[in-house]
């Protein structure tokens, strides 16, 4: 069965600093990988996704993620964090087959200090 | 274009009461989902409908039922609410089950 691990429950960074949020997945074949963001009191919004091709994926709001098959990772990065990036971030993995659906990680809450 | 809408936004129930959470999407998506979100647990899939006319259990289906009323609407019913069902419920839709999911604003449910 597919699974996702986000090892960091809570991260605090200063505005302008770089950011990396970790995501590790467990799945036998090539996974479909997603990063979503949830602002307080809101639903989730897609940041970026990886299905195949270039392993470095660009998303909205200046975010990017890199798929590393050897490490089973899909870490999210941003070179310079803005105060408005404070939110909760979820990694998700999908599988092909008759029961295709996404499995979400437990999330990482990002706090940005000014 | 409203996207995914959910009603109600907030509900308080007493143990044993029943209620139905409504979800509708106007994006002509084939697949729809119900999740619950609890602190430290992320999003857990309750039920999903890969296409109109089909429904399947997710990770935590016990205590819930669903109806895919038509392509636009997917409802979640709690027949006899329990305090353990206190949560935030999200509906989502997507073109296909491995495509981008679009989420509604959520329903906060408190069961006393």
XYZ file of N, CA, C and O in Angstrom, chain B residues 11-110:
400
model
N -21.740 22.926 11.811
C -22.893 22.215 12.354
C -22.540 21.639 13.712
O -21.434 21.116 13.894
N -23.494 21.748 14.636
C -23.374 21.099 15.941
C -24.465 20.039 16.035
O -25.639 20.329 15.779
N -24.074 18.834 16.393
C -25.018 17.726 16.545
C -24.909 17.142 17.943
O -23.858 17.244 18.582
N -25.972 16.508 18.365
C -25.920 15.709 19.582
C -25.654 14.261 19.186
O -26.030 13.814 18.079
N -25.026 13.522 20.075
C -24.764 12.106 19.819
C -26.056 11.395 19.425
O -27.087 11.548 20.096
N -25.991 10.627 18.344
C -27.138 9.876 17.876
C -27.947 10.561 16.790
O -28.737 9.907 16.099
N -27.769 11.862 16.618
C -28.488 12.564 15.569
C -27.888 12.218 14.207
O -26.733 11.787 14.101
N -28.669 12.453 13.177
C -28.196 12.205 11.820
C -28.116 13.512 11.053
O -28.774 14.497 11.409
N -27.291 13.520 10.020
C -27.228 14.685 9.151
C -26.559 14.298 7.833
O -25.872 13.269 7.754
N -26.791 15.141 6.840
C -26.184 14.944 5.525
C -25.387 16.180 5.151
O -25.892 17.296 5.238
N -24.133 15.964 4.770
C -23.298 17.029 4.257
C -23.412 17.014 2.733
O -23.297 15.968 2.103
N -23.639 18.208 2.187
C -23.840 18.319 0.761
C -22.588 18.857 0.076
O -21.881 19.698 0.620
N -22.324 18.373 -1.127
C -21.198 18.836 -1.923
C -21.627 18.896 -3.385
O -22.280 17.969 -3.882
N -21.244 19.983 -4.045
C -21.538 20.115 -5.471
C -20.345 20.755 -6.177
O -19.656 21.605 -5.603
N -20.115 20.318 -7.425
C -19.040 20.912 -8.229
C -19.586 21.267 -9.604
O -20.450 20.565 -10.131
N -19.054 22.364 -10.142
C -19.534 22.842 -11.440
C -18.444 22.773 -12.501
O -18.477 23.535 -13.475
N -17.485 21.882 -12.318
C -16.370 21.763 -13.248
C -16.495 20.549 -14.162
O -15.555 20.212 -14.881
N -17.632 19.878 -14.100
C -17.892 18.694 -14.924
C -16.868 17.584 -14.654
O -16.508 16.820 -15.551
N -16.433 17.499 -13.400
C -15.461 16.476 -13.033
C -16.123 15.114 -12.874
O -17.273 15.006 -12.459
N -15.348 14.075 -13.175
C -15.865 12.719 -13.055
C -15.780 12.182 -11.631
O -16.639 11.431 -11.198
N -14.705 12.550 -10.921
C -14.421 11.947 -9.620
C -14.673 12.930 -8.483
O -14.398 14.120 -8.604
N -15.216 12.389 -7.395
C -15.478 13.211 -6.217
C -15.094 12.437 -4.975
O -15.092 11.197 -4.949
N -14.777 13.179 -3.879
C -14.190 12.589 -2.675
C -14.735 13.267 -1.419
O -15.075 14.451 -1.448
N -14.749 12.508 -0.346
C -14.975 13.065 0.976
C -13.796 12.687 1.866
O -13.421 11.515 1.980
N -13.219 13.722 2.517
C -12.130 13.538 3.465
C -12.550 14.102 4.819
O -13.380 14.997 4.903
N -11.879 13.614 5.855
C -11.957 14.264 7.140
C -10.551 14.680 7.549
O -9.562 14.006 7.222
N -10.453 15.819 8.224
C -9.161 16.337 8.660
C -9.185 16.510 10.166
O -10.019 17.247 10.712
N -8.266 15.837 10.827
C -8.125 15.916 12.277
C -6.699 16.320 12.603
O -5.769 15.953 11.868
N -6.490 17.036 13.690
C -5.132 17.506 14.048
C -4.135 16.356 14.097
O -4.382 15.328 14.746
N -3.018 16.532 13.411
C -1.964 15.529 13.428
C -2.218 14.309 12.573
O -1.380 13.400 12.514
N -3.378 14.261 11.913
C -3.731 13.062 11.125
C -3.738 13.343 9.627
O -3.935 12.431 8.824
N -3.579 14.572 9.233
C -3.658 14.907 7.818
C -5.073 14.735 7.305
O -6.045 14.838 8.053
N -5.200 14.464 6.021
C -6.505 14.203 5.421
C -6.667 12.707 5.240
O -5.793 12.046 4.678
N -7.784 12.198 5.678
C -8.061 10.776 5.506
C -9.307 10.610 4.646
O -10.331 11.241 4.911
N -9.207 9.747 3.679
C -10.282 9.544 2.721
C -11.391 8.702 3.333
O -11.131 7.604 3.841
N -12.615 9.204 3.278
C -13.754 8.479 3.835
C -14.380 7.604 2.739
O -14.484 6.385 2.884
N -14.839 8.235 1.680
C -15.409 7.575 0.513
C -15.024 8.383 -0.719
O -14.752 9.575 -0.627
N -15.054 7.720 -1.849
C -14.874 8.438 -3.091
C -15.743 7.821 -4.171
O -16.229 6.686 -4.029
N -15.923 8.623 -5.225
C -16.707 8.177 -6.374
C -15.865 8.441 -7.604
O -15.666 9.584 -7.997
N -15.323 7.386 -8.179
C -14.434 7.547 -9.333
C -15.189 8.084 -10.547
O -14.618 8.811 -11.367
N -16.434 7.737 -10.662
C -17.267 8.231 -11.761
C -18.721 8.153 -11.324
O -19.063 7.470 -10.349
N -19.575 8.845 -12.063
C -21.005 8.851 -11.734
C -21.532 7.418 -11.702
O -21.265 6.630 -12.600
N -22.225 7.090 -10.631
C -22.798 5.758 -10.515
C -21.960 4.778 -9.731
O -22.377 3.646 -9.485
N -20.747 5.200 -9.307
C -19.891 4.313 -8.523
C -19.455 5.007 -7.246
O -19.239 6.223 -7.226
N -19.334 4.229 -6.169
C -18.763 4.729 -4.931
C -17.904 3.635 -4.323
O -18.212 2.432 -4.488
N -16.857 4.046 -3.612
C -15.953 3.088 -2.985
C -15.500 3.591 -1.636
O -15.401 4.813 -1.420
N -15.204 2.651 -0.748
C -14.722 3.014 0.571
C -13.287 3.509 0.497
O -12.486 3.039 -0.300
N -13.001 4.456 1.378
C -11.640 4.927 1.541
C -11.021 4.328 2.792
O -11.302 3.186 3.154
N -10.229 5.122 3.462
C -9.470 4.654 4.624
C -10.331 4.532 5.888
O -10.123 3.644 6.707
N -11.320 5.447 6.045
C -12.100 5.496 7.295
C -13.595 5.584 7.010
O -14.257 6.563 7.357
N -14.215 4.551 6.424
C -15.621 4.639 6.020
C -16.648 4.350 7.118
O -17.829 4.670 6.956
N -16.208 3.742 8.224
C -17.179 3.306 9.231
C -17.955 4.475 9.821
O -17.377 5.474 10.245
N -19.285 4.334 9.868
C -20.143 5.370 10.425
C -20.651 6.356 9.402
O -21.379 7.291 9.754
N -20.270 6.165 8.145
C -20.653 7.084 7.064
C -21.272 6.323 5.897
O -20.987 5.155 5.674
N -22.130 7.049 5.167
C -22.628 6.569 3.886
C -22.571 7.714 2.894
O -22.586 8.887 3.285
N -22.510 7.375 1.610
C -22.443 8.409 0.581
C -23.446 8.104 -0.519
O -23.894 6.961 -0.685
N -23.762 9.172 -1.249
C -24.617 9.041 -2.432
C -24.062 9.945 -3.521
O -23.867 11.139 -3.285
N -23.792 9.344 -4.690
C -23.433 10.175 -5.856
C -24.739 10.423 -6.578
O -25.213 9.620 -7.376
N -25.340 11.559 -6.290
C -26.699 11.858 -6.751
C -26.733 12.039 -8.268
O -27.705 11.656 -8.928
N -25.730 12.668 -8.794
C -25.569 12.876 -10.230
C -24.107 13.267 -10.428
O -23.308 13.179 -9.487
N -23.742 13.715 -11.617
C -22.332 14.010 -11.843
C -21.868 15.182 -10.969
O -20.710 15.253 -10.585
N -22.746 16.107 -10.639
C -22.365 17.304 -9.898
C -22.317 17.105 -8.391
O -21.543 17.771 -7.701
N -23.159 16.220 -7.848
C -23.387 16.208 -6.413
C -22.980 14.897 -5.751
O -23.265 13.800 -6.270
N -22.370 15.031 -4.571
C -21.882 13.870 -3.816
C -22.112 14.170 -2.354
O -21.475 15.057 -1.793
N -23.018 13.460 -1.711
C -23.382 13.763 -0.331
C -22.811 12.726 0.622
O -22.599 11.561 0.260
N -22.581 13.164 1.845
C -22.052 12.306 2.912
C -23.052 12.307 4.066
O -23.447 13.368 4.543
N -23.453 11.120 4.511
C -24.457 11.028 5.560
C -23.886 10.357 6.799
O -23.213 9.319 6.699
N -24.178 10.964 7.929
C -23.889 10.373 9.226
C -25.229 9.902 9.790
O -26.102 10.718 10.077
N -25.420 8.626 9.925
C -26.720 8.093 10.361
C -26.932 8.272 11.854
O -28.025 8.566 12.307
N -25.883 8.101 12.632
C -25.975 8.220 14.088
C -24.651 8.805 14.577
O -23.683 8.068 14.794
N -24.620 10.119 14.696
C -23.356 10.799 14.956
C -22.760 10.417 16.309
O -23.485 10.221 17.305
N -21.430 10.349 16.323
C -20.682 10.042 17.545
C -19.635 11.135 17.758
O -19.183 11.757 16.785
N -19.240 11.366 19.009
C -18.218 12.401 19.270
C -16.941 12.192 18.470
O -16.262 13.166 18.112
N -16.605 10.944 18.147
C -15.398 10.662 17.361
C -15.502 11.188 15.926
O -14.496 11.231 15.208
N -16.682 11.583 15.526
C -16.871 12.140 14.186
C -16.762 13.667 14.170
O -16.933 14.287 13.115
N -16.443 14.249 15.306
C -16.112 15.666 15.348
C -14.864 15.886 14.506
O -13.830 15.270 14.765
N -14.963 16.739 13.494
C -13.870 16.886 12.551
C -14.198 18.017 11.582
O -15.266 18.624 11.638
N -13.263 18.282 10.687
C -13.524 19.146 9.547
C -13.607 18.255 8.322
O -12.705 17.453 8.071
N -14.679 18.393 7.584
C -14.932 17.538 6.430
C -14.733 18.338 5.145
O -15.282 19.425 4.985
N -13.946 17.758 4.252
C -13.689 18.388 2.963
C -14.205 17.510 1.837
O -13.979 16.300 1.826
N -14.842 18.156 0.894
C -15.214 17.516 -0.356
C -14.229 17.986 -1.424
O -13.742 19.130 -1.385
N -13.926 17.123 -2.373
C -13.029 17.483 -3.463
C -13.515 16.827 -4.743
O -14.285 15.847 -4.698
N -13.076 17.366 -5.860
C -13.412 16.753 -7.144
C -12.207 16.813 -8.057
O -11.298 17.649 -7.869
N -12.173 15.935 -9.053
C -11.097 15.929 -10.029
C -11.596 15.319 -11.327
O -12.591 14.592 -11.350
N -10.881 15.622 -12.403
C -11.249 15.076 -13.697
C -11.142 13.540 -13.670
O -12.008 12.831 -14.148
N -10.066 13.042 -13.120
C -9.849 11.617 -12.947
C -9.213 11.401 -11.595
O -8.796 12.346 -10.926
N -9.119 10.148 -11.166
C -8.683 9.893 -9.788
C -7.207 10.199 -9.545
O -6.791 10.278 -8.397
N -6.413 10.371 -10.570
C -5.025 10.754 -10.367
C -4.752 12.162 -10.875
O -3.613 12.564 -11.008
N -5.800 12.900 -11.125
C -5.655 14.276 -11.551
C -5.714 15.212 -10.354
O -6.033 14.809 -9.226
N -5.444 16.475 -10.598
C -5.488 17.486 -9.548
C -6.865 17.514 -8.896
O -7.881 17.565 -9.587
N -6.879 17.496 -7.580
C -8.130 17.592 -6.849
C -8.375 19.045 -6.434
O -7.468 19.739 -6.006
N -9.628 19.460 -6.569
C -10.054 20.802 -6.178
C -10.949 20.658 -4.955
O -11.900 19.876 -4.972
N -10.609 21.418 -3.926
C -11.260 21.252 -2.631
C -12.288 22.337 -2.360
O -12.121 23.496 -2.753
N -13.339 21.936 -1.635
C -14.285 22.885 -1.111
C -13.743 23.545 0.147
O -12.663 23.202 0.620
N -14.495 24.492 0.728
C -14.019 25.239 1.889
C -14.125 24.484 3.203
O -13.596 24.924 4.212
N -14.811 23.351 3.213
C -14.893 22.542 4.414
C -16.161 22.771 5.228
O -16.793 23.827 5.143
N -16.510 21.740 5.994
C -17.611 21.803 6.964
C -17.050 21.416 8.323
O -16.482 20.339 8.470
N -17.222 22.316 9.295
C -16.775 22.008 10.657
C -17.937 21.374 11.406
O -18.991 21.982 11.537
N -17.741 20.154 11.864
C -18.789 19.411 12.561
C -18.353 19.140 13.993
O -17.268 18.619 14.233
N -19.230 19.501 14.928
C -19.005 19.234 16.346
C -20.121 18.326 16.832
O -21.302 18.657 16.693
